[in-house]
Short mmCIF file of C-alpha atoms and ligand atoms in Angstrom, two decimals:
data_model
loop_
_atom_site.label_atom_id
_atom_site.label_comp_id
_atom_site.label_asym_id
_atom_site.label_seq_id
_atom_site.Cartn_x
_atom_site.Cartn_y
_atom_site.Cartn_z
CA MET A 1 152.05 241.76 18.22
CA SER A 2 149.64 240.82 15.42
CA GLU A 3 145.89 240.83 15.95
CA THR A 4 143.99 238.35 18.10
CA THR A 5 141.95 235.49 16.65
CA ARG A 6 139.16 234.02 18.79
CA TYR A 7 138.33 230.30 19.16
CA ASP A 8 136.10 228.20 21.38
CA VAL A 9 139.17 226.34 22.62
CA VAL A 10 142.91 226.79 22.21
CA VAL A 11 145.03 223.71 22.95
CA ILE A 12 148.70 224.02 23.99
CA GLY A 13 150.53 220.93 22.69
CA GLY A 14 149.80 218.46 19.91
CA GLY A 15 150.76 215.21 21.69
CA PRO A 16 148.20 212.41 22.11
CA ALA A 17 146.20 214.24 24.81
CA GLY A 18 146.03 217.56 22.93
CA SER A 19 145.24 216.10 19.52
CA THR A 20 142.59 213.75 20.97
CA LEU A 21 140.84 216.62 22.71
CA ALA A 22 141.11 218.87 19.65
CA GLY A 23 139.82 216.17 17.29
CA LEU A 24 136.83 215.32 19.46
CA LEU A 25 135.81 218.96 19.98
CA ALA A 26 136.25 219.79 16.30
CA LYS A 27 134.08 216.78 15.48
CA ARG A 28 131.39 218.37 17.64
CA GLY A 29 131.59 221.53 15.55
CA ARG A 30 133.71 223.61 17.94
CA SER A 31 136.38 225.98 16.67
CA VAL A 32 139.71 224.69 17.98
CA LEU A 33 143.28 225.91 17.57
CA VAL A 34 146.19 223.58 18.43
CA LEU A 35 149.58 225.21 19.01
CA GLU A 36 152.48 222.74 18.87
CA ARG A 37 156.03 224.01 19.33
CA GLU A 38 157.73 221.19 17.39
CA SER A 39 157.53 220.23 13.75
CA PHE A 40 156.01 216.73 13.45
CA PRO A 41 157.05 213.97 13.15
CA ARG A 42 159.14 214.38 16.30
CA TYR A 43 160.68 211.77 18.59
CA HIS A 44 158.86 210.91 21.87
CA ILE A 45 159.08 208.13 24.42
CA GLY A 46 155.94 206.20 25.49
CA GLU A 47 155.63 203.41 22.95
CA SER A 48 153.46 200.67 24.37
CA LEU A 49 149.68 201.14 24.48
CA VAL A 50 146.91 199.47 26.48
CA THR A 51 143.50 198.33 25.28
CA GLY A 52 141.50 200.75 27.46
CA MET A 53 142.23 203.53 24.98
CA ILE A 54 140.69 201.76 21.98
CA PRO A 55 137.15 203.17 22.43
CA VAL A 56 138.36 206.77 22.27
CA MET A 57 140.48 205.86 19.23
CA GLU A 58 137.29 204.41 17.71
CA GLU A 59 135.50 207.68 18.33
CA LEU A 60 138.36 209.47 16.58
CA GLY A 61 138.11 207.00 13.67
CA VAL A 62 141.74 205.85 13.69
CA VAL A 63 141.54 202.19 14.75
CA ASP A 64 141.91 200.79 11.21
CA GLU A 65 145.01 202.92 10.73
CA LEU A 66 146.44 201.76 14.07
CA GLU A 67 145.82 198.19 13.02
CA ALA A 68 147.44 198.68 9.61
CA ARG A 69 150.50 200.61 10.73
CA PHE A 70 151.60 199.37 14.14
CA GLN A 71 152.89 196.24 15.84
CA ARG A 72 150.30 194.20 17.76
CA LYS A 73 150.62 193.95 21.54
CA THR A 74 148.81 191.01 23.05
CA GLY A 75 149.82 191.10 26.70
CA ILE A 76 152.41 191.60 29.37
CA ASN A 77 155.26 189.27 30.28
CA LEU A 78 156.40 189.77 33.86
CA VAL A 79 159.52 188.77 35.70
CA TRP A 80 158.42 190.07 39.04
CA GLY A 81 157.82 188.96 42.63
CA LYS A 82 159.13 186.25 44.93
CA ASP A 83 158.25 183.53 42.48
CA PRO A 84 161.24 183.20 40.08
CA GLN A 85 159.13 181.95 37.17
CA PRO A 86 158.24 184.56 34.53
CA TRP A 87 154.47 184.88 34.12
CA ARG A 88 152.23 186.47 31.55
CA THR A 89 148.72 187.77 31.18
CA ASP A 90 147.08 188.73 27.93
CA PHE A 91 144.45 191.30 27.13
CA SER A 92 142.05 188.65 25.85
CA ALA A 93 141.53 187.56 29.49
CA THR A 94 139.26 190.60 29.93
CA GLY A 95 136.81 188.68 27.77
CA GLY A 96 135.72 191.55 25.52
CA VAL A 97 136.43 192.52 21.94
CA TYR A 98 139.65 194.33 22.83
CA ASP A 99 142.12 191.47 22.76
CA HIS A 100 145.14 193.46 21.62
CA SER A 101 146.56 196.95 21.48
CA TRP A 102 149.74 198.18 19.76
CA HIS A 103 153.38 199.07 20.27
CA VAL A 104 153.93 202.34 18.41
CA LYS A 105 156.73 204.52 17.17
CA ARG A 106 155.57 207.70 18.79
CA ASP A 107 156.73 210.03 16.03
CA GLU A 108 154.35 208.21 13.65
CA PHE A 109 151.54 207.70 16.17
CA ASP A 110 151.52 211.32 17.32
CA GLN A 111 151.64 212.56 13.73
CA MET A 112 148.68 210.32 12.86
CA LEU A 113 146.58 211.76 15.73
CA LEU A 114 147.54 215.36 14.95
CA ASP A 115 146.72 214.93 11.24
CA ASN A 116 143.44 213.37 12.30
CA ALA A 117 142.61 216.42 14.44
CA ARG A 118 143.17 218.54 11.31
CA LYS A 119 140.97 216.21 9.28
CA LEU A 120 138.20 216.56 11.87
CA GLY A 121 138.32 220.36 11.54
CA ALA A 122 140.84 221.67 14.09
CA THR A 123 143.30 224.36 13.03
CA VAL A 124 146.80 223.09 13.83
CA LEU A 125 149.95 225.20 13.83
CA GLU A 126 153.33 223.51 14.23
CA GLN A 127 156.47 225.37 15.27
CA ALA A 128 154.09 227.55 17.29
CA HIS A 129 155.58 228.05 20.74
CA VAL A 130 153.24 229.21 23.49
CA ASN A 131 155.15 231.81 25.50
CA ASP A 132 152.51 232.57 28.11
CA ILE A 133 148.87 232.55 29.02
CA VAL A 134 146.71 235.68 29.06
CA GLN A 135 144.48 236.37 32.08
CA ASP A 136 141.87 239.03 32.71
CA ALA A 137 141.62 241.15 35.84
CA ASP A 138 139.93 238.41 37.88
CA GLY A 139 142.46 235.76 36.83
CA THR A 140 140.33 233.99 34.22
CA VAL A 141 142.50 232.60 31.42
CA THR A 142 141.36 234.20 28.18
CA GLY A 143 143.97 232.85 25.75
CA VAL A 144 147.67 232.65 24.99
CA VAL A 145 150.57 234.53 23.49
CA TYR A 146 152.61 232.44 21.08
CA THR A 147 155.44 232.79 18.59
CA HIS A 148 154.94 231.49 15.06
CA GLY A 149 157.04 232.27 12.01
CA GLY A 150 159.12 234.72 14.01
CA THR A 151 156.08 236.81 14.99
CA LYS A 152 154.44 237.09 18.40
CA LYS A 153 150.70 236.52 18.18
CA ARG A 154 147.75 236.26 20.50
CA ALA A 155 144.90 233.73 20.34
CA SER A 156 141.88 234.15 22.58
CA ALA A 157 139.41 231.43 23.52
CA ALA A 158 136.62 230.64 25.94
CA TYR A 159 138.91 227.85 27.24
CA THR A 160 142.64 227.24 27.08
CA VAL A 161 143.70 223.61 27.41
CA ASP A 162 147.07 222.69 28.86
CA ALA A 163 148.19 219.60 26.92
CA SER A 164 151.86 220.61 26.97
CA GLY A 165 153.06 217.39 28.61
CA GLN A 166 155.80 217.63 31.23
CA ASN A 167 156.26 221.30 30.29
CA ARG A 168 152.97 222.12 32.14
CA VAL A 169 152.57 225.61 30.70
CA VAL A 170 149.34 226.38 32.62
CA THR A 171 149.38 224.03 35.62
CA ARG A 172 152.90 225.13 36.54
CA LYS A 173 151.54 228.64 36.96
CA LEU A 174 148.00 228.23 38.23
CA THR A 175 147.86 225.19 40.52
CA GLU A 176 149.98 223.29 42.99
CA VAL A 177 151.60 220.05 41.94
CA THR A 178 152.48 217.08 44.14
CA PHE A 179 155.55 215.10 43.07
CA GLN A 180 155.50 211.58 44.54
CA GLU A 181 158.81 211.37 46.38
CA ASP A 182 158.84 207.55 46.45
CA LEU A 183 158.53 207.49 42.65
CA ARG A 184 161.32 209.93 41.87
CA ASN A 185 162.75 207.85 39.05
CA VAL A 186 164.70 208.29 35.85
CA ALA A 187 164.77 206.16 32.72
CA VAL A 188 167.74 205.24 30.55
CA TRP A 189 166.93 203.50 27.28
CA THR A 190 168.11 202.62 23.81
CA TYR A 191 167.16 200.62 20.73
CA PHE A 192 168.44 197.29 19.40
CA LYS A 193 168.15 196.35 15.74
CA ARG A 194 168.78 192.65 16.45
CA PHE A 195 167.02 190.80 19.25
CA THR A 196 165.61 187.43 20.20
CA PRO A 197 161.84 187.76 20.66
CA LEU A 198 160.03 186.50 23.74
CA GLU A 199 158.12 183.25 23.54
CA ALA A 200 154.97 185.36 23.18
CA PRO A 201 156.63 187.76 20.70
CA ASP A 202 153.98 190.50 20.83
CA ASP A 203 154.19 190.98 24.60
CA ILE A 204 155.83 193.81 26.45
CA LEU A 205 158.52 192.59 28.87
CA VAL A 206 158.43 194.11 32.36
CA GLU A 207 161.23 192.82 34.54
CA ALA A 208 162.38 193.66 38.08
CA ILE A 209 166.16 194.10 38.23
CA ASP A 210 168.47 192.73 40.92
CA GLY A 211 169.91 195.76 42.64
CA GLY A 212 166.83 197.92 42.11
CA GLY A 213 164.63 199.32 39.37
CA TRP A 214 162.92 197.60 36.45
CA MET A 215 163.31 197.18 32.70
CA TRP A 216 160.92 197.35 29.76
CA GLY A 217 161.30 195.53 26.47
CA ILE A 218 159.02 196.74 23.67
CA PRO A 219 159.18 195.07 20.24
CA LEU A 220 158.41 197.99 17.91
CA SER A 221 158.96 195.80 14.85
CA GLU A 222 160.88 192.66 13.95
CA THR A 223 164.02 194.78 13.68
CA GLU A 224 163.63 197.21 16.57
CA LEU A 225 163.45 196.56 20.28
CA SER A 226 163.09 199.43 22.74
CA LEU A 227 164.84 198.48 25.95
CA GLY A 228 164.72 200.77 28.96
CA TYR A 229 165.89 200.78 32.56
CA VAL A 230 163.90 202.70 35.19
CA LEU A 231 165.72 203.36 38.44
CA PRO A 232 165.65 205.79 41.36
CA ALA A 233 167.07 209.19 40.37
CA SER A 234 169.38 209.01 43.40
CA GLN A 235 170.94 205.79 42.03
CA LEU A 236 171.80 207.44 38.70
CA ALA A 237 173.16 210.54 40.46
CA GLU A 238 175.33 208.34 42.67
CA ALA A 239 176.68 206.51 39.62
CA ALA A 240 177.49 209.83 37.93
CA ALA A 241 179.33 211.00 41.06
CA GLN A 242 181.41 207.82 40.86
CA GLY A 243 182.24 208.54 37.21
CA ARG A 244 179.98 205.84 35.73
CA SER A 245 178.22 206.89 32.52
CA ARG A 246 174.52 206.29 31.77
CA THR A 247 175.62 203.58 29.32
CA ASP A 248 177.43 201.88 32.23
CA VAL A 249 174.31 202.14 34.37
CA PHE A 250 172.11 200.74 31.60
CA LEU A 251 174.48 197.82 31.00
CA GLU A 252 174.63 197.09 34.76
CA GLY A 253 170.81 197.00 34.78
CA LEU A 254 170.83 194.66 31.79
CA ALA A 255 173.36 192.40 33.50
CA GLY A 256 171.06 192.26 36.56
CA SER A 257 168.11 191.04 34.45
CA ARG A 258 167.23 187.41 33.80
CA ILE A 259 165.23 187.71 30.57
CA ALA A 260 166.18 191.05 28.98
CA ARG A 261 169.84 190.09 28.77
CA THR A 262 168.99 186.92 26.85
CA MET A 263 167.24 189.02 24.18
CA VAL A 264 170.12 191.24 23.07
CA ASP A 265 173.84 191.53 22.62
CA PRO A 266 174.90 194.48 24.84
CA SER A 267 177.50 195.57 22.28
CA ASP A 268 174.62 196.32 19.82
CA ALA A 269 173.19 199.02 22.09
CA GLY A 270 172.39 202.22 20.19
CA GLU A 271 172.53 205.82 21.41
CA MET A 272 171.45 206.13 25.08
CA ARG A 273 168.55 208.39 25.97
CA THR A 274 167.40 209.52 29.40
CA ALA A 275 164.31 211.21 30.80
CA ARG A 276 163.02 212.18 34.18
CA ASP A 277 160.29 209.78 35.21
CA TRP A 278 158.82 211.39 38.30
CA SER A 279 155.16 210.71 39.05
CA HIS A 280 153.14 213.84 39.79
CA VAL A 281 149.64 215.22 40.01
CA SER A 282 148.24 218.74 39.82
CA GLU A 283 145.95 219.77 42.64
CA ARG A 284 143.31 220.88 40.12
CA PHE A 285 142.70 219.87 36.54
CA TYR A 286 140.68 223.01 35.76
CA GLY A 287 140.16 226.61 36.80
CA ARG A 288 138.51 229.71 35.37
CA GLY A 289 139.03 229.53 31.63
CA TRP A 290 141.42 226.57 31.63
CA VAL A 291 141.58 222.77 31.69
CA ALA A 292 144.58 220.39 31.87
CA VAL A 293 144.92 216.94 30.28
CA GLY A 294 147.70 214.38 29.83
CA ASP A 295 151.08 214.76 31.53
CA ALA A 296 150.32 218.45 32.12
CA ALA A 297 147.65 217.24 34.56
CA CYS A 298 149.24 214.07 35.97
CA PHE A 299 151.89 211.47 35.22
CA ILE A 300 152.55 207.96 36.60
CA ASP A 301 155.69 205.83 36.28
CA PRO A 302 155.28 203.81 33.05
CA LEU A 303 155.37 200.40 34.80
CA PHE A 304 152.00 199.53 33.24
CA SER A 305 152.25 201.72 30.09
CA SER A 306 149.38 203.85 31.35
CA GLY A 307 150.47 207.34 30.12
CA VAL A 308 148.80 207.57 26.71
CA TRP A 309 145.66 205.85 28.02
CA LEU A 310 145.43 208.23 30.97
CA GLY A 311 146.03 211.30 28.79
CA THR A 312 143.58 210.36 26.05
CA SER A 313 140.97 209.29 28.64
CA GLY A 314 141.27 212.70 30.31
CA ALA A 315 140.96 214.34 26.89
CA TRP A 316 137.89 212.24 26.10
CA MET A 317 136.11 213.39 29.26
CA ALA A 318 137.32 216.98 28.94
CA SER A 319 135.96 217.20 25.37
CA ARG A 320 132.47 216.34 26.64
CA ALA A 321 132.73 218.64 29.65
CA LEU A 322 133.96 221.59 27.54
CA ASP A 323 131.31 220.98 24.91
CA ALA A 324 128.64 221.16 27.64
CA VAL A 325 130.12 224.27 29.26
CA LEU A 326 130.44 226.11 25.96
CA ASP A 327 126.64 225.81 25.68
CA GLU A 328 125.94 226.44 29.37
CA PRO A 329 128.65 228.65 30.89
CA GLY A 330 126.78 228.61 34.23
CA ALA A 331 127.48 224.87 34.52
CA GLU A 332 131.27 225.26 34.61
CA ASP A 333 131.83 223.93 38.11
CA GLN A 334 129.30 221.15 37.62
CA ALA A 335 130.74 219.84 34.34
CA LEU A 336 134.43 220.51 34.83
CA GLY A 337 134.17 219.43 38.47
CA ARG A 338 132.89 216.02 37.34
CA PHE A 339 135.68 215.79 34.79
CA ASN A 340 138.20 216.70 37.50
CA ASP A 341 136.90 214.17 40.04
CA THR A 342 136.65 211.25 37.63
CA TYR A 343 140.09 211.94 36.15
CA GLN A 344 141.68 212.29 39.61
CA GLN A 345 140.17 208.93 40.54
CA LEU A 346 141.65 207.22 37.45
CA TYR A 347 145.04 208.63 38.42
CA SER A 348 144.76 207.64 42.09
CA ASP A 349 143.75 204.05 41.31
CA ILE A 350 146.71 203.41 39.00
CA LEU A 351 149.12 205.27 41.27
CA ALA A 352 148.04 203.23 44.31
CA TYR A 353 148.55 200.03 42.37
CA VAL A 354 151.91 201.04 40.87
CA ARG A 355 153.09 201.87 44.40
CA PHE A 356 152.06 198.46 45.71
CA PHE A 357 153.55 196.66 42.71
CA MET A 358 156.87 198.51 42.91
CA ASP A 359 157.79 196.23 45.81
CA PRO A 360 159.14 193.23 43.84
CA ASN A 361 159.18 190.91 46.85
CA ARG A 362 155.57 189.90 47.08
CA LEU A 363 153.81 186.78 45.96
CA ARG A 364 152.07 186.81 42.59
CA GLU A 365 148.73 186.16 44.28
CA GLU A 366 149.21 189.24 46.47
CA TYR A 367 149.65 191.42 43.37
CA MET A 368 146.55 189.89 41.84
CA GLU A 369 144.41 190.35 44.93
CA ARG A 370 145.45 193.95 45.44
CA ALA A 371 144.41 194.77 41.85
CA GLN A 372 140.88 193.73 42.69
CA GLY A 373 140.91 195.82 45.86
CA VAL A 374 142.29 198.95 44.16
CA GLY A 375 139.92 198.52 41.23
CA ARG A 376 136.91 197.81 43.52
CA MET A 377 136.24 194.68 41.43
CA TYR A 378 134.47 191.45 42.29
CA VAL A 379 135.74 188.99 39.69
CA GLU A 380 136.32 185.34 40.56
CA ASN A 381 139.56 185.05 38.62
CA SER A 382 142.12 187.42 40.12
CA ARG A 383 144.16 187.48 36.88
CA VAL A 384 141.13 188.97 35.14
CA GLY A 385 141.00 191.67 37.83
CA PHE A 386 144.70 192.38 37.32
CA ILE A 387 144.62 192.74 33.54
CA SER A 388 141.32 194.69 33.70
CA LEU A 389 142.91 197.27 35.97
CA ILE A 390 146.22 197.69 34.20
CA SER A 391 144.71 197.70 30.69
CA GLY A 392 142.24 200.47 31.59
CA ILE A 393 139.31 198.17 30.68
CA LYS A 394 138.00 198.32 34.25
CA ALA A 395 137.53 202.10 33.96
CA LEU A 396 135.74 201.91 30.60
CA PRO A 397 132.10 201.82 31.79
CA GLU A 398 132.70 205.04 33.71
CA LEU A 399 134.50 206.66 30.77
CA VAL A 400 132.01 205.59 28.13
CA SER A 401 129.04 206.80 30.19
CA PHE A 402 130.79 209.91 31.51
CA ASP A 403 128.12 212.60 31.68
CA PRO A 404 129.54 215.99 32.61
CA MET A 405 126.16 217.39 33.58
CA GLY A 406 124.36 214.50 35.25
CA VAL A 407 120.58 214.70 35.76
CA GLU A 408 120.71 217.43 38.39
CA GLY A 409 123.15 219.37 36.22
CA ILE A 410 120.79 219.23 33.26
CA GLN A 411 117.93 220.52 35.43
CA GLU A 412 120.09 223.35 36.77
CA ALA A 413 121.28 224.22 33.29
CA MET A 414 117.68 224.29 32.01
CA GLN A 415 116.66 226.63 34.85
CA ASP A 416 119.72 228.76 34.16
CA ARG A 417 118.88 228.93 30.46
CA ALA A 418 115.21 229.78 31.23
CA ALA A 419 116.34 232.58 33.57
CA ARG A 420 118.76 233.94 30.96
CA THR A 421 116.04 233.82 28.25
CA GLU A 422 113.63 235.71 30.53
CA ALA A 423 116.32 238.29 31.34
CA ALA A 424 117.09 238.73 27.62
CA LYS A 425 113.36 239.14 26.84
CA ALA A 426 112.98 241.70 29.64
CA ALA A 427 116.04 243.60 28.39
CA ALA A 428 114.67 243.61 24.83
CA ALA A 429 111.25 244.88 26.05
CA ALA A 430 112.74 247.64 28.23
CA PRO A 431 112.54 251.16 26.83
CA VAL A 432 115.83 252.36 25.34
CA GLY A 433 117.64 255.32 27.03
C1 LIG Z 501 160.54 206.73 30.30
C2 LIG Z 501 159.09 206.80 29.95
C3 LIG Z 501 158.47 205.71 29.35
C4 LIG Z 501 157.11 205.77 29.02
N1 LIG Z 501 156.50 204.68 28.46
C5 LIG Z 501 155.18 204.75 28.17
C6 LIG Z 501 154.52 203.64 27.52
O1 LIG Z 501 155.12 202.62 27.22
N2 LIG Z 501 153.20 203.76 27.25
C7 LIG Z 501 152.49 204.90 27.55
O2 LIG Z 501 151.28 204.95 27.29
N3 LIG Z 501 153.10 205.95 28.13
C8 LIG Z 501 154.41 205.91 28.43
N4 LIG Z 501 155.02 207.01 28.97
C9 LIG Z 501 154.21 208.21 29.23
C10 LIG Z 501 153.92 208.99 27.93
O3 LIG Z 501 155.13 209.34 27.31
C11 LIG Z 501 153.12 210.25 28.27
O4 LIG Z 501 152.17 209.98 29.28
C12 LIG Z 501 152.39 210.80 27.04
O5 LIG Z 501 153.28 211.14 26.02
C13 LIG Z 501 151.57 212.03 27.45
O6 LIG Z 501 150.97 212.64 26.33
P1 LIG Z 501 150.69 214.21 26.35
O7 LIG Z 501 149.95 214.49 25.08
O8 LIG Z 501 150.12 214.62 27.63
O9 LIG Z 501 152.14 214.89 26.31
P2 LIG Z 501 153.27 214.83 25.20
O10 LIG Z 501 153.16 213.59 24.42
O11 LIG Z 501 154.56 215.11 25.87
O12 LIG Z 501 152.90 216.05 24.25
C14 LIG Z 501 153.02 217.39 24.68
C15 LIG Z 501 153.29 218.27 23.48
O13 LIG Z 501 153.27 219.63 23.90
C16 LIG Z 501 154.24 220.34 23.19
N5 LIG Z 501 154.58 221.56 23.96
C17 LIG Z 501 155.21 221.63 25.16
N6 LIG Z 501 155.35 222.91 25.54
C18 LIG Z 501 154.80 223.68 24.55
C19 LIG Z 501 154.65 225.08 24.36
N7 LIG Z 501 155.11 225.97 25.25
N8 LIG Z 501 154.04 225.51 23.24
C20 LIG Z 501 153.58 224.63 22.32
N9 LIG Z 501 153.70 223.29 22.45
C21 LIG Z 501 154.30 222.81 23.55
C22 LIG Z 501 155.40 219.36 23.07
O14 LIG Z 501 156.24 219.68 21.98
C23 LIG Z 501 154.66 218.03 22.87
O15 LIG Z 501 154.53 217.68 21.51
C24 LIG Z 501 156.37 206.96 29.30
C25 LIG Z 501 157.01 208.06 29.88
C26 LIG Z 501 158.36 207.99 30.20
C27 LIG Z 501 159.03 209.19 30.84
#
C-alpha cells in the first residue's frame, strides 16, 4: 500500500451530497479529498429538483449555470385523491424569490457540482473506489483505504464523510438503519423522445395509478420525458413470478393512468430501468471521526422529489458543523449533535407527510391541512402550506440560520480553548526532563 496523505476531511462519493459538502468546506479553506468510484459524467436517477435547495446552490455559486443549462420546473401537477380533477400548485405560491427550480439530467448536474467542488479547492479523484474505513483502537474513524489506478492507497483525515449514496459505506458498518416496511417500493422507468406536454409544460406530473403505485413524468427537455412507475416491491416480485416482464408492469401502470398515458405512445418506450426505492434512515448521522449525508444517511420515496434537496441540505449543515469542530474538537457532540438532530427532523417531517399522502383516497383539503400540521405552519392558505413543505422552503429559515455551536456552545468552546491555552502555557513553562 502506498503512503498515507492527511486531509481535514475525506468524502466518500461525489454525488450531489458529497460534492456540496466538499465544495463548501474547501471554500472555507479546509483540505478536502473526494473519492468517487465512477468516472463522471455517469448516469443517475433523481432528476426533478425543488426550490428549497436554491440557497445552498447560491452559496456554491452555481445558480447561473443551473439557469443556463437546465429545464425550468415551475410546479407540480397532481392526479391524486378522491377528487378526479387534476390539480396543480406552483412554487411561486410560496411568495418568495424562488419561483422555479429545474429538471436536470443527473449526469450533467452531478458533473457540474463535482467540477465546482474542484474549482473551490477540493481534491477530487474519480475511479477511486473506497474499499474500507480505517479505525483506531477506540473505534474512531481515521480515514479510508481506496483503490485508484490499480494501487491500494490510504487517506487519513480528522473526519470521514459517508456520501456514498445507497451504498452506505460507513453507516452500513457503524450504525443501525431502519427500513420503512410500508415504503418498500421499487421504480421502473424509461425515456420517451416524443411526448405531448402538460398544459403547464414545466410541471412535474405526479399521478396515482389505479391498481396501486404512482407515476412521475419529468420533462427533461422538449425531446425527452422521463416517465417512471413506483410500486410496492411485492407487486413487481409477484409479476415476475407470473412471468410478466418489467416492461409489462410499466405498461400496465401506464394503462392505469389517466394523464400519463395521454402524453406518450407506449410503443415509443425506451430501455427499461429499475431501482430499489426503499425509504430508510440511519440511527445516527455521525460518530467518532465520521459524518453521513445524503442517501447514505437517509432516503425517502421520491413522491415529492425531495432526495437532492435533503442530501444537499444535510451537506450544508454538516459543512458548518465540521468547520466548527475542526477548530474546536471538544465541541464535537455539541456541533455534530445539532447537525444530527436538525437533519433527522427534516427527514421525519417529509417522511410523515409522504406516508399520509401515499393513501390516494383522501380529499384534497385533507392533504393540504395535514401539510400544515406536519410542517407546524400557521398560514391562512393551505395550498401555501402544502407547497412550502414539499418544496423545502418551509425548512429554509432553520437551514439558513443553522448554528452548530449555539450560544452555549460558543461559551463552552471558549472555556475549552482557554483551558487548553493555559495547559499549553503550563507545559511550555515546565522544566524539561
Ligand atoms: C426511482 C428514484 C427516483 C428519484 N427521483 C428523484 C427526484 O426526482 N428528485 C430528487 O431530488 N431525488 C430523487 N431521487 C433521490 C436521489 O436520486 C437521491 O436522493 C440523490 O441522488 C442522493 O444523492 P447522494 O449524493 O446522497 O448519492 P448519489 O447521488 O447516489 O451519489 C453517491 C456517489 O457515491 C459513489 N460511491 C458509492 N460507493 C462508493 C465507494 N465505495 N467509493 C467511492 N465512491 C462511491 C457513487 O458512485 C455515487 O456517485 C430518486 C431516487 C429514486 C430511487
